[in-house]
Amino acid sequence: MIIDLKALKQKGLKTCDFEFSFSPDNRLLSLPQSSFDGDARIKGVVEVYDDEAFVSGKITYGIKTVCSRCLSPVNKSFTIDFDERFLSMTNPEPDEDCFRYLHDKIDLSNMVDELIMTDMPYAVFCKEDCKGLCPSCGKNLNDGDCGCEIL
Ligand SMILES: [Zn+2]
Ligand SMILES: [Zn+2]
């Protein structure tokens, strides 16, 4: 996932669309029993200046996980909108919040990893009103009442 700014500058382009698919590292997942569901995609546009660039667009990805309440399997997909600033290493501006690049090549990997980690929910549910498991017998209460008396 590298955008070669030099090539764009040589063509005299100020902006350029880009699109990549990639397979995210499962270590980015904070949810238990989860994995990414196929490839993720990033699509966007880069705006090029002398020693800075702006990258904006969307990341879409899917995960296979389990409901945080009833533990049944769930597939979820997510879209992250992003708009990030990249500064060349040679740019002396002390901006702590932006990403840096070297030799006119923007590597999107760190940005993508960070965005996915920040976007990941703490819990996912199979449905809004999932009833979860009975704390006493462990039955999935979405399938009906288990008859346990819960104090
Ligand atoms: Zn559930
Ligand atoms: Zn029960």
PDB file of N, CA and C in Angstrom, residues 44-133:
ATOM      1  N   GLY A  44      -9.516   5.796  -1.951  1.00  0.00           N
ATOM      2  CA  GLY A  44      -9.470   7.202  -1.587  1.00  0.00           C
ATOM      3  C   GLY A  44      -8.775   8.054  -2.615  1.00  0.00           C
ATOM      4  N   VAL A  45      -8.409   9.225  -2.136  1.00  0.00           N
ATOM      5  CA  VAL A  45      -7.755  10.174  -3.023  1.00  0.00           C
ATOM      6  C   VAL A  45      -6.601  10.825  -2.257  1.00  0.00           C
ATOM      7  N   VAL A  46      -5.513  11.050  -2.945  1.00  0.00           N
ATOM      8  CA  VAL A  46      -4.380  11.732  -2.335  1.00  0.00           C
ATOM      9  C   VAL A  46      -4.206  13.094  -3.009  1.00  0.00           C
ATOM     10  N   GLU A  47      -3.921  14.081  -2.174  1.00  0.00           N
ATOM     11  CA  GLU A  47      -3.630  15.430  -2.661  1.00  0.00           C
ATOM     12  C   GLU A  47      -2.167  15.706  -2.371  1.00  0.00           C
ATOM     13  N   VAL A  48      -1.436  16.065  -3.375  1.00  0.00           N
ATOM     14  CA  VAL A  48       0.024  16.170  -3.239  1.00  0.00           C
ATOM     15  C   VAL A  48       0.497  17.621  -3.223  1.00  0.00           C
ATOM     16  N   TYR A  49       1.359  17.925  -2.244  1.00  0.00           N
ATOM     17  CA  TYR A  49       2.039  19.222  -2.222  1.00  0.00           C
ATOM     18  C   TYR A  49       3.539  18.957  -2.159  1.00  0.00           C
ATOM     19  N   ASP A  50       4.333  20.034  -2.026  1.00  0.00           N
ATOM     20  CA  ASP A  50       5.790  19.844  -2.056  1.00  0.00           C
ATOM     21  C   ASP A  50       6.287  18.815  -1.047  1.00  0.00           C
ATOM     22  N   ASP A  51       6.010  19.100   0.240  1.00  0.00           N
ATOM     23  CA  ASP A  51       6.500  18.148   1.230  1.00  0.00           C
ATOM     24  C   ASP A  51       5.399  17.756   2.209  1.00  0.00           C
ATOM     25  N   GLU A  52       4.170  17.741   1.714  1.00  0.00           N
ATOM     26  CA  GLU A  52       3.074  17.187   2.484  1.00  0.00           C
ATOM     27  C   GLU A  52       1.999  16.645   1.544  1.00  0.00           C
ATOM     28  N   ALA A  53       1.140  15.829   2.110  1.00  0.00           N
ATOM     29  CA  ALA A  53       0.068  15.244   1.313  1.00  0.00           C
ATOM     30  C   ALA A  53      -1.131  14.988   2.215  1.00  0.00           C
ATOM     31  N   PHE A  54      -2.310  15.004   1.626  1.00  0.00           N
ATOM     32  CA  PHE A  54      -3.528  14.677   2.362  1.00  0.00           C
ATOM     33  C   PHE A  54      -4.138  13.441   1.729  1.00  0.00           C
ATOM     34  N   VAL A  55      -4.496  12.517   2.579  1.00  0.00           N
ATOM     35  CA  VAL A  55      -5.044  11.257   2.092  1.00  0.00           C
ATOM     36  C   VAL A  55      -6.414  11.090   2.737  1.00  0.00           C
ATOM     37  N   SER A  56      -7.450  10.931   1.923  1.00  0.00           N
ATOM     38  CA  SER A  56      -8.786  10.748   2.493  1.00  0.00           C
ATOM     39  C   SER A  56      -9.507   9.655   1.737  1.00  0.00           C
ATOM     40  N   GLY A  57     -10.487   9.064   2.380  1.00  0.00           N
ATOM     41  CA  GLY A  57     -11.249   8.005   1.734  1.00  0.00           C
ATOM     42  C   GLY A  57     -11.929   7.104   2.732  1.00  0.00           C
ATOM     43  N   LYS A  58     -12.083   5.861   2.337  1.00  0.00           N
ATOM     44  CA  LYS A  58     -12.825   4.892   3.139  1.00  0.00           C
ATOM     45  C   LYS A  58     -12.072   3.574   3.209  1.00  0.00           C
ATOM     46  N   ILE A  59     -12.142   2.956   4.381  1.00  0.00           N
ATOM     47  CA  ILE A  59     -11.641   1.595   4.542  1.00  0.00           C
ATOM     48  C   ILE A  59     -12.858   0.721   4.845  1.00  0.00           C
ATOM     49  N   THR A  60     -12.995  -0.390   4.147  1.00  0.00           N
ATOM     50  CA  THR A  60     -14.078  -1.316   4.491  1.00  0.00           C
ATOM     51  C   THR A  60     -13.474  -2.672   4.827  1.00  0.00           C
ATOM     52  N   TYR A  61     -14.010  -3.279   5.873  1.00  0.00           N
ATOM     53  CA  TYR A  61     -13.518  -4.594   6.257  1.00  0.00           C
ATOM     54  C   TYR A  61     -14.607  -5.369   6.965  1.00  0.00           C
ATOM     55  N   GLY A  62     -14.464  -6.670   6.977  1.00  0.00           N
ATOM     56  CA  GLY A  62     -15.433  -7.523   7.656  1.00  0.00           C
ATOM     57  C   GLY A  62     -14.726  -8.367   8.689  1.00  0.00           C
ATOM     58  N   ILE A  63     -15.436  -8.724   9.726  1.00  0.00           N
ATOM     59  CA  ILE A  63     -14.876  -9.655  10.700  1.00  0.00           C
ATOM     60  C   ILE A  63     -15.858 -10.785  10.980  1.00  0.00           C
ATOM     61  N   LYS A  64     -15.274 -11.916  11.340  1.00  0.00           N
ATOM     62  CA  LYS A  64     -16.055 -13.042  11.845  1.00  0.00           C
ATOM     63  C   LYS A  64     -15.769 -13.096  13.330  1.00  0.00           C
ATOM     64  N   THR A  65     -16.817 -13.056  14.102  1.00  0.00           N
ATOM     65  CA  THR A  65     -16.602 -13.039  15.539  1.00  0.00           C
ATOM     66  C   THR A  65     -17.768 -13.735  16.231  1.00  0.00           C
ATOM     67  N   VAL A  66     -17.873 -13.568  17.532  1.00  0.00           N
ATOM     68  CA  VAL A  66     -19.019 -14.125  18.249  1.00  0.00           C
ATOM     69  C   VAL A  66     -19.721 -13.003  18.990  1.00  0.00           C
ATOM     70  N   CYS A  67     -21.016 -13.169  19.148  1.00  0.00           N
ATOM     71  CA  CYS A  67     -21.821 -12.188  19.880  1.00  0.00           C
ATOM     72  C   CYS A  67     -21.273 -12.070  21.302  1.00  0.00           C
ATOM     73  N   SER A  68     -21.088 -10.847  21.770  1.00  0.00           N
ATOM     74  CA  SER A  68     -20.504 -10.651  23.098  1.00  0.00           C
ATOM     75  C   SER A  68     -21.451 -11.079  24.216  1.00  0.00           C
ATOM     76  N   ARG A  69     -22.733 -11.283  23.891  1.00  0.00           N
ATOM     77  CA  ARG A  69     -23.670 -11.725  24.927  1.00  0.00           C
ATOM     78  C   ARG A  69     -23.969 -13.213  24.862  1.00  0.00           C
ATOM     79  N   CYS A  70     -24.288 -13.717  23.653  1.00  0.00           N
ATOM     80  CA  CYS A  70     -24.748 -15.111  23.580  1.00  0.00           C
ATOM     81  C   CYS A  70     -23.733 -16.039  22.911  1.00  0.00           C
ATOM     82  N   LEU A  71     -22.625 -15.476  22.441  1.00  0.00           N
ATOM     83  CA  LEU A  71     -21.528 -16.249  21.857  1.00  0.00           C
ATOM     84  C   LEU A  71     -21.859 -16.951  20.547  1.00  0.00           C
ATOM     85  N   SER A  72     -22.989 -16.634  19.924  1.00  0.00           N
ATOM     86  CA  SER A  72     -23.249 -17.233  18.616  1.00  0.00           C
ATOM     87  C   SER A  72     -22.432 -16.498  17.553  1.00  0.00           C
ATOM     88  N   PRO A  73     -22.097 -17.194  16.459  1.00  0.00           N
ATOM     89  CA  PRO A  73     -21.230 -16.578  15.444  1.00  0.00           C
ATOM     90  C   PRO A  73     -21.897 -15.365  14.785  1.00  0.00           C
ATOM     91  N   VAL A  74     -21.124 -14.343  14.535  1.00  0.00           N
ATOM     92  CA  VAL A  74     -21.638 -13.119  13.908  1.00  0.00           C
ATOM     93  C   VAL A  74     -20.625 -12.660  12.863  1.00  0.00           C
ATOM     94  N   ASN A  75     -21.113 -12.246  11.718  1.00  0.00           N
ATOM     95  CA  ASN A  75     -20.266 -11.562  10.741  1.00  0.00           C
ATOM     96  C   ASN A  75     -20.658 -10.092  10.731  1.00  0.00           C
ATOM     97  N   LYS A  76     -19.652  -9.238  10.788  1.00  0.00           N
ATOM     98  CA  LYS A  76     -19.949  -7.804  10.784  1.00  0.00           C
ATOM     99  C   LYS A  76     -19.062  -7.127   9.766  1.00  0.00           C
ATOM    100  N   SER A  77     -19.589  -6.089   9.138  1.00  0.00           N
ATOM    101  CA  SER A  77     -18.702  -5.304   8.289  1.00  0.00           C
ATOM    102  C   SER A  77     -18.702  -3.855   8.750  1.00  0.00           C
ATOM    103  N   PHE A  78     -17.602  -3.197   8.500  1.00  0.00           N
ATOM    104  CA  PHE A  78     -17.392  -1.847   8.995  1.00  0.00           C
ATOM    105  C   PHE A  78     -16.835  -0.963   7.892  1.00  0.00           C
ATOM    106  N   THR A  79     -17.152   0.303   7.984  1.00  0.00           N
ATOM    107  CA  THR A  79     -16.571   1.297   7.075  1.00  0.00           C
ATOM    108  C   THR A  79     -15.970   2.408   7.923  1.00  0.00           C
ATOM    109  N   ILE A  80     -14.756   2.768   7.627  1.00  0.00           N
ATOM    110  CA  ILE A  80     -14.100   3.863   8.340  1.00  0.00           C
ATOM    111  C   ILE A  80     -13.827   4.986   7.336  1.00  0.00           C
ATOM    112  N   ASP A  81     -14.329   6.161   7.648  1.00  0.00           N
ATOM    113  CA  ASP A  81     -13.975   7.330   6.832  1.00  0.00           C
ATOM    114  C   ASP A  81     -12.719   7.946   7.417  1.00  0.00           C
ATOM    115  N   PHE A  82     -11.802   8.323   6.569  1.00  0.00           N
ATOM    116  CA  PHE A  82     -10.589   8.933   7.099  1.00  0.00           C
ATOM    117  C   PHE A  82     -10.151  10.120   6.257  1.00  0.00           C
ATOM    118  N   ASP A  83      -9.376  10.970   6.914  1.00  0.00           N
ATOM    119  CA  ASP A  83      -8.862  12.175   6.286  1.00  0.00           C
ATOM    120  C   ASP A  83      -7.600  12.506   7.069  1.00  0.00           C
ATOM    121  N   GLU A  84      -6.444  12.156   6.539  1.00  0.00           N
ATOM    122  CA  GLU A  84      -5.217  12.250   7.320  1.00  0.00           C
ATOM    123  C   GLU A  84      -4.167  13.066   6.578  1.00  0.00           C
ATOM    124  N   ARG A  85      -3.331  13.676   7.389  1.00  0.00           N
ATOM    125  CA  ARG A  85      -2.257  14.493   6.834  1.00  0.00           C
ATOM    126  C   ARG A  85      -0.939  13.734   6.938  1.00  0.00           C
ATOM    127  N   PHE A  86      -0.186  13.771   5.895  1.00  0.00           N
ATOM    128  CA  PHE A  86       1.147  13.169   5.878  1.00  0.00           C
ATOM    129  C   PHE A  86       2.168  14.262   5.610  1.00  0.00           C
ATOM    130  N   LEU A  87       3.213  14.268   6.421  1.00  0.00           N
ATOM    131  CA  LEU A  87       4.293  15.234   6.219  1.00  0.00           C
ATOM    132  C   LEU A  87       5.563  14.489   5.856  1.00  0.00           C
ATOM    133  N   SER A  88       6.312  15.062   4.963  1.00  0.00           N
ATOM    134  CA  SER A  88       7.624  14.499   4.647  1.00  0.00           C
ATOM    135  C   SER A  88       8.517  14.594   5.885  1.00  0.00           C
ATOM    136  N   MET A  89       9.383  13.616   6.059  1.00  0.00           N
ATOM    137  CA  MET A  89      10.362  13.639   7.162  1.00  0.00           C
ATOM    138  C   MET A  89      11.191  14.919   7.110  1.00  0.00           C
ATOM    139  N   THR A  90      11.325  15.462   5.923  1.00  0.00           N
ATOM    140  CA  THR A  90      12.171  16.645   5.756  1.00  0.00           C
ATOM    141  C   THR A  90      11.429  17.935   6.104  1.00  0.00           C
ATOM    142  N   ASN A  91      10.117  17.812   6.337  1.00  0.00           N
ATOM    143  CA  ASN A  91       9.347  18.994   6.711  1.00  0.00           C
ATOM    144  C   ASN A  91       9.557  19.259   8.203  1.00  0.00           C
ATOM    145  N   PRO A  92      10.115  20.422   8.574  1.00  0.00           N
ATOM    146  CA  PRO A  92      10.479  20.678   9.979  1.00  0.00           C
ATOM    147  C   PRO A  92       9.280  20.964  10.888  1.00  0.00           C
ATOM    148  N   GLU A  93       8.103  21.083  10.329  1.00  0.00           N
ATOM    149  CA  GLU A  93       6.940  21.427  11.142  1.00  0.00           C
ATOM    150  C   GLU A  93       6.704  20.369  12.236  1.00  0.00           C
ATOM    151  N   PRO A  94       6.577  20.818  13.508  1.00  0.00           N
ATOM    152  CA  PRO A  94       6.455  19.838  14.593  1.00  0.00           C
ATOM    153  C   PRO A  94       5.015  19.361  14.801  1.00  0.00           C
ATOM    154  N   ASP A  95       4.441  18.766  13.807  1.00  0.00           N
ATOM    155  CA  ASP A  95       3.068  18.262  13.944  1.00  0.00           C
ATOM    156  C   ASP A  95       3.122  16.808  14.430  1.00  0.00           C
ATOM    157  N   GLU A  96       2.644  16.605  15.666  1.00  0.00           N
ATOM    158  CA  GLU A  96       2.738  15.282  16.281  1.00  0.00           C
ATOM    159  C   GLU A  96       1.635  14.352  15.792  1.00  0.00           C
ATOM    160  N   ASP A  97       0.562  14.943  15.301  1.00  0.00           N
ATOM    161  CA  ASP A  97      -0.626  14.148  15.000  1.00  0.00           C
ATOM    162  C   ASP A  97      -0.648  13.596  13.590  1.00  0.00           C
ATOM    163  N   CYS A  98       0.316  13.929  12.803  1.00  0.00           N
ATOM    164  CA  CYS A  98       0.249  13.468  11.434  1.00  0.00           C
ATOM    165  C   CYS A  98       1.231  12.331  11.203  1.00  0.00           C
ATOM    166  N   PHE A  99       1.084  11.671  10.088  1.00  0.00           N
ATOM    167  CA  PHE A  99       1.990  10.593   9.711  1.00  0.00           C
ATOM    168  C   PHE A  99       3.145  11.184   8.908  1.00  0.00           C
ATOM    169  N   ARG A 100       4.248  10.451   8.906  1.00  0.00           N
ATOM    170  CA  ARG A 100       5.419  10.933   8.190  1.00  0.00           C
ATOM    171  C   ARG A 100       5.749  10.006   7.030  1.00  0.00           C
ATOM    172  N   TYR A 101       6.403  10.543   6.028  1.00  0.00           N
ATOM    173  CA  TYR A 101       6.865   9.685   4.938  1.00  0.00           C
ATOM    174  C   TYR A 101       8.266  10.104   4.501  1.00  0.00           C
ATOM    175  N   LEU A 102       8.917   9.189   3.857  1.00  0.00           N
ATOM    176  CA  LEU A 102      10.298   9.390   3.418  1.00  0.00           C
ATOM    177  C   LEU A 102      10.369   9.209   1.910  1.00  0.00           C
ATOM    178  N   HIS A 103      11.270   9.910   1.286  1.00  0.00           N
ATOM    179  CA  HIS A 103      11.580   9.720  -0.140  1.00  0.00           C
ATOM    180  C   HIS A 103      10.348   9.744  -1.042  1.00  0.00           C
ATOM    181  N   ASP A 104       9.378  10.625  -0.725  1.00  0.00           N
ATOM    182  CA  ASP A 104       8.211  10.764  -1.598  1.00  0.00           C
ATOM    183  C   ASP A 104       7.372   9.491  -1.735  1.00  0.00           C
ATOM    184  N   LYS A 105       7.487   8.580  -0.775  1.00  0.00           N
ATOM    185  CA  LYS A 105       6.668   7.367  -0.830  1.00  0.00           C
ATOM    186  C   LYS A 105       5.845   7.284   0.443  1.00  0.00           C
ATOM    187  N   ILE A 106       4.528   7.290   0.276  1.00  0.00           N
ATOM    188  CA  ILE A 106       3.634   7.175   1.423  1.00  0.00           C
ATOM    189  C   ILE A 106       3.239   5.719   1.595  1.00  0.00           C
ATOM    190  N   ASP A 107       3.593   5.161   2.741  1.00  0.00           N
ATOM    191  CA  ASP A 107       3.163   3.806   3.048  1.00  0.00           C
ATOM    192  C   ASP A 107       1.934   3.917   3.949  1.00  0.00           C
ATOM    193  N   LEU A 108       0.817   3.401   3.458  1.00  0.00           N
ATOM    194  CA  LEU A 108      -0.443   3.561   4.194  1.00  0.00           C
ATOM    195  C   LEU A 108      -0.617   2.543   5.328  1.00  0.00           C
ATOM    196  N   SER A 109       0.285   1.565   5.425  1.00  0.00           N
ATOM    197  CA  SER A 109       0.051   0.451   6.356  1.00  0.00           C
ATOM    198  C   SER A 109      -0.160   0.878   7.814  1.00  0.00           C
ATOM    199  N   ASN A 110       0.719   1.752   8.316  1.00  0.00           N
ATOM    200  CA  ASN A 110       0.576   2.165   9.717  1.00  0.00           C
ATOM    201  C   ASN A 110      -0.722   2.904   9.963  1.00  0.00           C
ATOM    202  N   MET A 111      -1.077   3.767   9.014  1.00  0.00           N
ATOM    203  CA  MET A 111      -2.317   4.514   9.153  1.00  0.00           C
ATOM    204  C   MET A 111      -3.508   3.564   9.195  1.00  0.00           C
ATOM    205  N   VAL A 112      -3.508   2.609   8.270  1.00  0.00           N
ATOM    206  CA  VAL A 112      -4.617   1.655   8.185  1.00  0.00           C
ATOM    207  C   VAL A 112      -4.720   0.838   9.477  1.00  0.00           C
ATOM    208  N   ASP A 113      -3.585   0.347   9.976  1.00  0.00           N
ATOM    209  CA  ASP A 113      -3.593  -0.424  11.223  1.00  0.00           C
ATOM    210  C   ASP A 113      -4.158   0.399  12.375  1.00  0.00           C
ATOM    211  N   GLU A 114      -3.696   1.637  12.467  1.00  0.00           N
ATOM    212  CA  GLU A 114      -4.173   2.500  13.552  1.00  0.00           C
ATOM    213  C   GLU A 114      -5.664   2.763  13.456  1.00  0.00           C
ATOM    214  N   LEU A 115      -6.125   3.055  12.234  1.00  0.00           N
ATOM    215  CA  LEU A 115      -7.549   3.361  12.057  1.00  0.00           C
ATOM    216  C   LEU A 115      -8.413   2.148  12.398  1.00  0.00           C
ATOM    217  N   ILE A 116      -7.975   0.978  11.976  1.00  0.00           N
ATOM    218  CA  ILE A 116      -8.771  -0.225  12.258  1.00  0.00           C
ATOM    219  C   ILE A 116      -8.795  -0.499  13.763  1.00  0.00           C
ATOM    220  N   MET A 117      -7.653  -0.356  14.414  1.00  0.00           N
ATOM    221  CA  MET A 117      -7.627  -0.607  15.860  1.00  0.00           C
ATOM    222  C   MET A 117      -8.512   0.368  16.625  1.00  0.00           C
ATOM    223  N   THR A 118      -8.492   1.635  16.209  1.00  0.00           N
ATOM    224  CA  THR A 118      -9.288   2.642  16.901  1.00  0.00           C
ATOM    225  C   THR A 118     -10.777   2.452  16.644  1.00  0.00           C
ATOM    226  N   ASP A 119     -11.095   1.931  15.462  1.00  0.00           N
ATOM    227  CA  ASP A 119     -12.489   1.802  15.048  1.00  0.00           C
ATOM    228  C   ASP A 119     -13.166   0.569  15.653  1.00  0.00           C
ATOM    229  N   MET A 120     -12.363  -0.410  16.015  1.00  0.00           N
ATOM    230  CA  MET A 120     -12.903  -1.691  16.465  1.00  0.00           C
ATOM    231  C   MET A 120     -13.790  -1.519  17.706  1.00  0.00           C
ATOM    232  N   PRO A 121     -15.035  -2.025  17.651  1.00  0.00           N
ATOM    233  CA  PRO A 121     -15.901  -1.879  18.841  1.00  0.00           C
ATOM    234  C   PRO A 121     -15.422  -2.801  19.968  1.00  0.00           C
ATOM    235  N   TYR A 122     -15.838  -2.494  21.188  1.00  0.00           N
ATOM    236  CA  TYR A 122     -15.466  -3.336  22.333  1.00  0.00           C
ATOM    237  C   TYR A 122     -16.340  -4.569  22.422  1.00  0.00           C
ATOM    238  N   ALA A 123     -17.512  -4.476  21.808  1.00  0.00           N
ATOM    239  CA  ALA A 123     -18.446  -5.591  21.872  1.00  0.00           C
ATOM    240  C   ALA A 123     -19.291  -5.582  20.613  1.00  0.00           C
ATOM    241  N   VAL A 124     -19.685  -6.754  20.147  1.00  0.00           N
ATOM    242  CA  VAL A 124     -20.641  -6.821  19.034  1.00  0.00           C
ATOM    243  C   VAL A 124     -21.770  -7.753  19.447  1.00  0.00           C
ATOM    244  N   PHE A 125     -22.929  -7.481  18.905  1.00  0.00           N
ATOM    245  CA  PHE A 125     -24.089  -8.277  19.275  1.00  0.00           C
ATOM    246  C   PHE A 125     -24.725  -8.870  18.033  1.00  0.00           C
ATOM    247  N   CYS A 126     -25.309 -10.063  18.178  1.00  0.00           N
ATOM    248  CA  CYS A 126     -25.956 -10.713  17.039  1.00  0.00           C
ATOM    249  C   CYS A 126     -27.188  -9.925  16.627  1.00  0.00           C
ATOM    250  N   LYS A 127     -27.823  -9.280  17.584  1.00  0.00           N
ATOM    251  CA  LYS A 127     -28.922  -8.347  17.318  1.00  0.00           C
ATOM    252  C   LYS A 127     -29.012  -7.404  18.503  1.00  0.00           C
ATOM    253  N   GLU A 128     -29.630  -6.248  18.263  1.00  0.00           N
ATOM    254  CA  GLU A 128     -29.724  -5.204  19.280  1.00  0.00           C
ATOM    255  C   GLU A 128     -30.180  -5.739  20.641  1.00  0.00           C
ATOM    256  N   ASP A 129     -31.240  -6.570  20.591  1.00  0.00           N
ATOM    257  CA  ASP A 129     -31.872  -6.981  21.850  1.00  0.00           C
ATOM    258  C   ASP A 129     -31.515  -8.420  22.196  1.00  0.00           C
ATOM    259  N   CYS A 130     -30.296  -8.813  21.868  1.00  0.00           N
ATOM    260  CA  CYS A 130     -29.869 -10.171  22.203  1.00  0.00           C
ATOM    261  C   CYS A 130     -30.062 -10.398  23.702  1.00  0.00           C
ATOM    262  N   LYS A 131     -30.659 -11.555  24.033  1.00  0.00           N
ATOM    263  CA  LYS A 131     -30.970 -11.813  25.446  1.00  0.00           C
ATOM    264  C   LYS A 131     -29.808 -12.476  26.180  1.00  0.00           C
ATOM    265  N   GLY A 132     -28.822 -12.966  25.427  1.00  0.00           N
ATOM    266  CA  GLY A 132     -27.650 -13.549  26.069  1.00  0.00           C
ATOM    267  C   GLY A 132     -27.890 -14.956  26.593  1.00  0.00           C
ATOM    268  N   LEU A 133     -26.943 -15.408  27.398  1.00  0.00           N
ATOM    269  CA  LEU A 133     -27.031 -16.762  27.945  1.00  0.00           C
ATOM    270  C   LEU A 133     -27.539 -16.702  29.375  1.00  0.00           C
TER     271      LEU A 133
END
